[in-house]
Coordinates of C-alpha atoms in Angstrom, one line a residue:
Chain A
M1 CA 0.0 0.0 0.0
E2 CA 1.5 3.3 -1.1
E3 CA 1.8 5.8 1.7
S4 CA 2.1 9.5 1.4
Q5 CA 5.6 10.7 2.1
G6 CA 6.0 14.1 3.8
N7 CA 6.3 15.7 0.4
S8 CA 6.7 19.4 0.3
G9 CA 6.7 19.8 -3.5
N10 CA 3.8 20.3 -5.9
N11 CA 5.5 17.8 -8.2
I12 CA 3.1 15.4 -10.0
E13 CA 5.8 12.7 -9.6
T14 CA 5.7 13.0 -5.8
T15 CA 1.9 12.9 -5.6
P16 CA 0.9 9.6 -4.1
Q17 CA -1.5 7.4 -6.0
F18 CA -4.0 7.0 -3.3
M19 CA -5.3 9.2 -0.5
N20 CA -4.5 7.9 3.0
S21 CA -6.9 7.2 5.7
I22 CA -6.6 8.8 9.2
A23 CA -4.8 5.7 10.3
D24 CA -2.5 3.4 8.3
E25 CA -4.4 0.3 9.3
C26 CA -7.5 1.6 7.6
N27 CA -5.8 2.3 4.2
D28 CA -6.7 -0.9 2.5
L29 CA -10.3 -0.8 3.7
K30 CA -10.5 2.8 2.5
K31 CA -9.2 2.0 -0.9
A32 CA -11.6 -1.0 -1.4
Y33 CA -14.5 1.2 -0.3
D34 CA -13.5 4.2 -2.4
D35 CA -13.1 2.1 -5.5
C36 CA -16.6 0.6 -4.9
F37 CA -18.1 4.0 -4.3
N38 CA -16.5 5.7 -7.3
A39 CA -17.7 3.0 -9.6
W40 CA -21.2 3.0 -8.1
F41 CA -21.4 6.8 -8.2
S42 CA -20.6 7.0 -11.9
E43 CA -22.3 3.9 -13.2
K44 CA -25.4 3.8 -11.0
F45 CA -26.1 6.9 -9.0
L46 CA -25.7 9.4 -11.8
K47 CA -27.8 7.1 -14.1
G48 CA -30.7 6.9 -11.7
D49 CA -30.0 3.8 -9.6
R50 CA -30.1 5.1 -6.0
N51 CA -29.5 1.8 -4.2
L52 CA -26.4 2.3 -2.1
S53 CA -26.4 -1.2 -0.6
K54 CA -23.8 -2.5 -3.1
C55 CA -21.0 -0.9 -1.1
D56 CA -22.6 -1.2 2.4
A57 CA -20.5 -4.1 3.7
L58 CA -17.2 -2.4 2.7
L59 CA -18.5 1.0 4.2
Q60 CA -19.3 -0.7 7.5
L61 CA -15.8 -2.3 7.8
Y62 CA -14.1 0.9 6.8
T63 CA -16.0 3.3 9.0
V64 CA -15.6 1.1 12.1
C65 CA -11.9 1.2 11.5
V66 CA -11.9 5.0 11.1
K67 CA -14.1 5.6 14.2
N68 CA -11.8 3.5 16.3
A69 CA -8.8 5.4 15.1
M70 CA -10.5 8.7 15.9
K71 CA -11.1 7.5 19.5
V72 CA -7.4 6.6 19.8
K73 CA -6.5 10.0 18.5
S74 CA -9.1 11.7 20.8
I75 CA -10.9 13.3 18.0
D76 CA -14.5 14.0 18.9
I77 CA -16.5 14.8 15.8
N78 CA -19.4 15.8 18.0
E79 CA -17.4 18.7 19.3
V80 CA -17.6 20.5 16.0
E81 CA -21.3 20.0 15.7
K82 CA -21.8 22.1 18.8
E83 CA -21.6 25.8 18.4
H84 CA -18.6 27.0 20.4
L85 CA -18.2 30.6 19.6
G86 CA -20.7 32.8 21.4
T87 CA -21.5 30.1 24.0
E88 CA -19.9 29.2 27.3
N89 CA -17.7 26.7 25.3
E90 CA -15.8 29.5 23.7
R91 CA -12.3 29.5 25.1
R92 CA -11.6 32.9 26.6
K93 CA -8.4 34.6 27.6
P94 CA -7.7 34.3 31.3
S95 CA -8.9 37.6 32.8
Chain B
M1 CA -15.8 38.1 11.1
K2 CA -14.7 38.0 7.5
F3 CA -16.6 36.9 4.5
W4 CA -15.2 35.6 1.2
T5 CA -17.0 34.6 -1.9
S6 CA -15.9 33.5 -5.3
E7 CA -17.3 32.0 -8.5
Y8 CA -15.6 29.8 -11.1
T9 CA -16.7 28.0 -14.3
F10 CA -15.4 24.6 -15.2
N11 CA -15.5 23.8 -19.0
H12 CA -17.0 20.4 -18.2
P13 CA -20.5 19.1 -17.6
W14 CA -21.8 18.7 -14.1
D15 CA -21.8 14.9 -14.1
K16 CA -18.0 14.8 -14.8
V17 CA -17.2 17.6 -12.3
V18 CA -19.0 15.9 -9.4
Q19 CA -17.3 12.6 -10.2
A20 CA -14.0 14.5 -10.1
A21 CA -15.0 16.1 -6.8
W22 CA -15.0 12.7 -5.1
R23 CA -11.6 11.9 -6.6
K24 CA -10.0 15.3 -6.0
Y25 CA -7.4 14.0 -3.6
P26 CA -4.5 13.3 -3.8
N27 CA -3.4 15.9 -6.3
P28 CA -0.2 17.9 -6.8
M29 CA -1.8 21.2 -6.0
N30 CA -2.9 20.3 -2.5
P31 CA -0.1 18.3 -1.0
A32 CA -1.0 19.4 2.5
V33 CA -4.1 17.2 2.6
A34 CA -3.0 14.1 4.6
S35 CA -6.2 12.0 4.9
I36 CA -9.8 11.9 4.0
D37 CA -12.3 9.4 5.5
V38 CA -16.0 8.8 5.1
L39 CA -17.8 8.6 8.4
D40 CA -21.3 8.1 7.0
R41 CA -23.1 7.9 3.7
T42 CA -26.8 7.5 2.9
V43 CA -29.3 8.2 0.2
D44 CA -32.5 9.7 1.3
E45 CA -36.1 9.1 0.0
K46 CA -35.7 11.9 -2.6
G47 CA -32.6 10.2 -4.0
V48 CA -30.1 12.8 -2.5
L49 CA -26.7 11.4 -1.5
H50 CA -25.6 12.6 2.0
T51 CA -22.0 12.1 3.0
H52 CA -20.1 13.0 6.2
R53 CA -16.4 13.1 6.0
I54 CA -13.4 14.0 8.1
L55 CA -10.3 15.6 6.5
S56 CA -6.9 16.3 7.8
S57 CA -4.1 18.6 6.7
K58 CA -0.5 18.6 7.5
W59 CA 0.4 22.3 7.3
G60 CA -0.9 25.6 6.0
I61 CA -1.0 27.4 9.3
P62 CA 1.4 30.4 9.3
S63 CA 4.0 30.0 12.0
W64 CA 2.9 33.2 13.9
V65 CA -0.6 31.8 14.1
Q66 CA 0.9 28.7 15.6
N67 CA 2.8 30.8 18.1
I68 CA -0.5 32.2 19.3
M69 CA -2.7 29.1 19.0
G70 CA -0.2 26.3 19.6
S71 CA 1.2 24.0 16.9
P72 CA -0.9 21.1 16.1
S73 CA 0.8 18.7 13.7
I74 CA -2.5 17.9 12.0
M75 CA -5.6 20.1 11.4
Y76 CA -8.9 18.2 11.2
S77 CA -12.0 19.4 9.5
N78 CA -15.6 18.1 9.3
E79 CA -17.4 18.1 5.9
K80 CA -21.0 17.3 5.1
S81 CA -22.2 17.2 1.5
E82 CA -25.3 16.5 -0.5
V83 CA -25.5 15.4 -4.1
D84 CA -28.9 15.9 -5.7
P85 CA -28.8 14.2 -9.1
N86 CA -32.3 15.3 -10.0
N87 CA -31.6 19.0 -9.6
K88 CA -27.9 18.6 -10.4
T89 CA -26.5 20.3 -7.4
M90 CA -23.6 19.2 -5.2
V91 CA -23.3 21.2 -1.9
L92 CA -20.3 20.8 0.4
K93 CA -20.1 22.4 3.8
S94 CA -17.0 22.1 6.0
R95 CA -15.8 23.5 9.3
N96 CA -12.5 23.0 11.2
I97 CA -12.4 20.7 14.1
T98 CA -9.0 21.8 15.4
F99 CA -9.0 25.0 17.3
C100 CA -12.8 25.1 17.1
S101 CA -13.1 26.8 20.5
N102 CA -11.4 29.9 19.1
I103 CA -11.6 29.7 15.3
A104 CA -14.5 28.8 13.0
V105 CA -13.8 28.6 9.3
D106 CA -17.0 27.7 7.6
E107 CA -16.8 26.9 3.9
H108 CA -19.7 26.4 1.5
L109 CA -19.3 25.1 -2.1
V110 CA -22.1 24.5 -4.6
Y111 CA -21.5 22.9 -8.0
S112 CA -24.3 23.2 -10.5
P113 CA -24.7 23.3 -14.3
H114 CA -23.9 26.7 -15.6
P115 CA -27.1 28.7 -16.1
S116 CA -26.1 29.8 -19.6
D117 CA -24.3 26.7 -20.8
P118 CA -25.3 23.2 -19.6
A119 CA -22.0 21.8 -20.9
K120 CA -20.2 23.8 -18.2
T121 CA -20.4 23.8 -14.4
L122 CA -20.6 26.7 -12.1
L123 CA -18.8 26.6 -8.7
K124 CA -20.0 29.1 -6.1
Q125 CA -17.8 29.2 -3.1
E126 CA -18.0 31.2 0.1
A127 CA -16.3 31.2 3.5
V128 CA -17.0 32.8 6.8
V129 CA -14.0 33.2 9.2
L130 CA -14.5 34.0 12.8
V131 CA -11.7 34.2 15.4
K132 CA -12.4 35.0 19.0
G133 CA -10.7 34.9 22.3
V134 CA -7.1 35.3 21.1
P135 CA -4.9 38.3 20.4
L136 CA -4.9 39.8 16.9
S137 CA -8.1 38.1 16.1
S138 CA -9.1 40.4 13.3
Y139 CA -5.7 40.1 11.6
M140 CA -5.9 36.3 11.9
E141 CA -9.3 36.4 10.2
S142 CA -7.8 38.4 7.3
L143 CA -4.9 36.0 7.0
L144 CA -7.1 32.9 7.1
T145 CA -9.4 34.5 4.5
T146 CA -6.3 35.0 2.2
T147 CA -5.3 31.4 2.8
I148 CA -8.8 30.3 1.8
S149 CA -8.6 32.3 -1.4
S150 CA -5.3 30.9 -2.3
N151 CA -6.4 27.3 -1.5
A152 CA -9.5 27.9 -3.6
N153 CA -7.4 28.7 -6.7
K154 CA -5.3 25.6 -6.1
G155 CA -8.5 23.6 -5.6
R156 CA -9.8 24.6 -9.0
Q157 CA -6.5 23.7 -10.7
A158 CA -6.7 20.4 -8.8
M159 CA -10.2 19.7 -10.1
N160 CA -9.2 20.4 -13.7
W161 CA -6.2 18.1 -13.1
V162 CA -8.4 15.3 -11.8
I163 CA -10.9 15.8 -14.7
S164 CA -8.0 15.4 -17.2
K165 CA -6.9 12.3 -15.4
I166 CA -10.4 10.8 -15.6
D167 CA -10.6 11.6 -19.3
E168 CA -7.2 9.9 -19.8
E169 CA -8.5 6.8 -18.0
L170 CA -11.6 6.7 -20.2
K171 CA -9.5 7.1 -23.3
D172 CA -7.2 4.3 -22.2
L173 CA -10.2 2.1 -21.4
S174 CA -11.8 2.7 -24.8
N175 CA -8.5 2.1 -26.6
T176 CA -8.0 -1.1 -24.7
A177 CA -11.6 -2.1 -25.4
S178 CA -11.3 -1.3 -29.1
K179 CA -8.0 -3.1 -29.2
S180 CA -9.6 -6.1 -27.4
T181 CA -12.5 -5.9 -29.8
D182 CA -10.2 -6.0 -32.8
E183 CA -8.3 -8.9 -31.4
F184 CA -11.5 -10.6 -30.6
I185 CA -12.8 -10.2 -34.1
H186 CA -9.5 -11.3 -35.6
H187 CA -9.4 -14.3 -33.3
T188 CA -13.0 -15.2 -33.9
K189 CA -12.5 -15.0 -37.7
K190 CA -9.5 -17.2 -37.5
S191 CA -11.4 -19.7 -35.4
L192 CA -14.3 -19.6 -37.9
D193 CA -11.8 -20.2 -40.7
D194 CA -10.3 -23.0 -38.8
I195 CA -13.6 -24.5 -38.1
T196 CA -14.7 -24.2 -41.7
V197 CA -11.5 -25.9 -42.9
S198 CA -12.0 -28.6 -40.3
A199 CA -15.6 -29.0 -41.1
K200 CA -14.9 -29.2 -44.8
K201 CA -12.1 -31.7 -44.2
S202 CA -14.5 -33.7 -42.0
M203 CA -17.1 -33.6 -44.7
D204 CA -14.7 -34.8 -47.3
D205 CA -13.5 -37.6 -44.9
L206 CA -17.1 -38.4 -44.2
S207 CA -18.0 -38.5 -47.9
S208 CA -15.1 -40.8 -48.7
V209 CA -15.8 -43.0 -45.7
A210 CA -19.4 -43.1 -46.6
K211 CA -18.6 -43.9 -50.2
K212 CA -16.2 -46.6 -49.1
S213 CA -18.7 -48.1 -46.8
L214 CA -21.3 -48.1 -49.5
D215 CA -18.9 -49.6 -52.0
D216 CA -18.1 -52.3 -49.5
L217 CA -21.7 -52.9 -49.0
L218 CA -22.6 -53.1 -52.6
P219 CA -21.1 -56.0 -54.6
S220 CA -19.2 -54.4 -57.5
S221 CA -20.4 -56.6 -60.4
S222 CA -24.1 -57.3 -60.1
S223 CA -27.0 -55.4 -58.9
P224 CA -27.7 -56.1 -55.3
G225 CA -30.4 -58.6 -54.3
P226 CA -32.7 -57.5 -51.5
Q227 CA -30.9 -59.7 -49.0
A228 CA -27.5 -58.0 -49.7
L229 CA -28.6 -54.6 -48.5
P230 CA -28.5 -54.0 -44.8
K231 CA -31.8 -53.4 -43.2
F232 CA -32.1 -49.9 -41.8

């Protein structure tokens, strides 16, 4: 599985072939799901077939991996859903 | 609070542009994007595709901002999108997760067929930047807005790059397919020729065997009596 190096250039040659997932262990699952989704989106969804279930199994495996990785990295997606600015959650300078 | 808006026209139809949007990364113009993951995806009863994603970027924060805010190695953002294939609109909304107690960068993108040319796609983009509770907040807002504008330009170049890549793939695919078809036709013709030759040979063999059998059955000098002929 190709991994993104820490490239600083805009060179086409240094662009990795696949986008990484939030955690390396999810990369393969991500690729399998993305390939399934991209094919479904072009060949089915845009042509009127709205049944998403074709990629469901892959999506399940993939998102479970991602959500576990987020827990490990302490990323709480629900944090961003809340409005912080203008509420008591807004971080203020110590007075 | 700072507002930023921009419009851009892609010289490609909407269907192609939205496919490219899902395949935008990785690309050489946005090397800072480190990861993208789907958290949820559904199609509602109206046939609209809803997607929730989390994106991360490796850099792009000016160092003096980091001095004030701290230096995260990775910035996360939350993106929700809707693709309505009936009305041909794709709407993306994103907000940063990192620093969200002090900074809110809300971006809103809409891809739709160009009102004056359905072979083209119009992108309307806007961002709202709000920084509170840290020094130089107004200046930080301006800087973030400038960064958004510069990233937007790169993003459009990236989209055009991805669209070209998809076109190349399609061309390769049809070349391979037509090459395969040519080979298939050639191969089939050869097989048919072979079969015909074989069949003809078999027929010839069959004729000579049949003739030989008949000759064997029939006595050569006299006309056959009824008992000499095999009963069928």
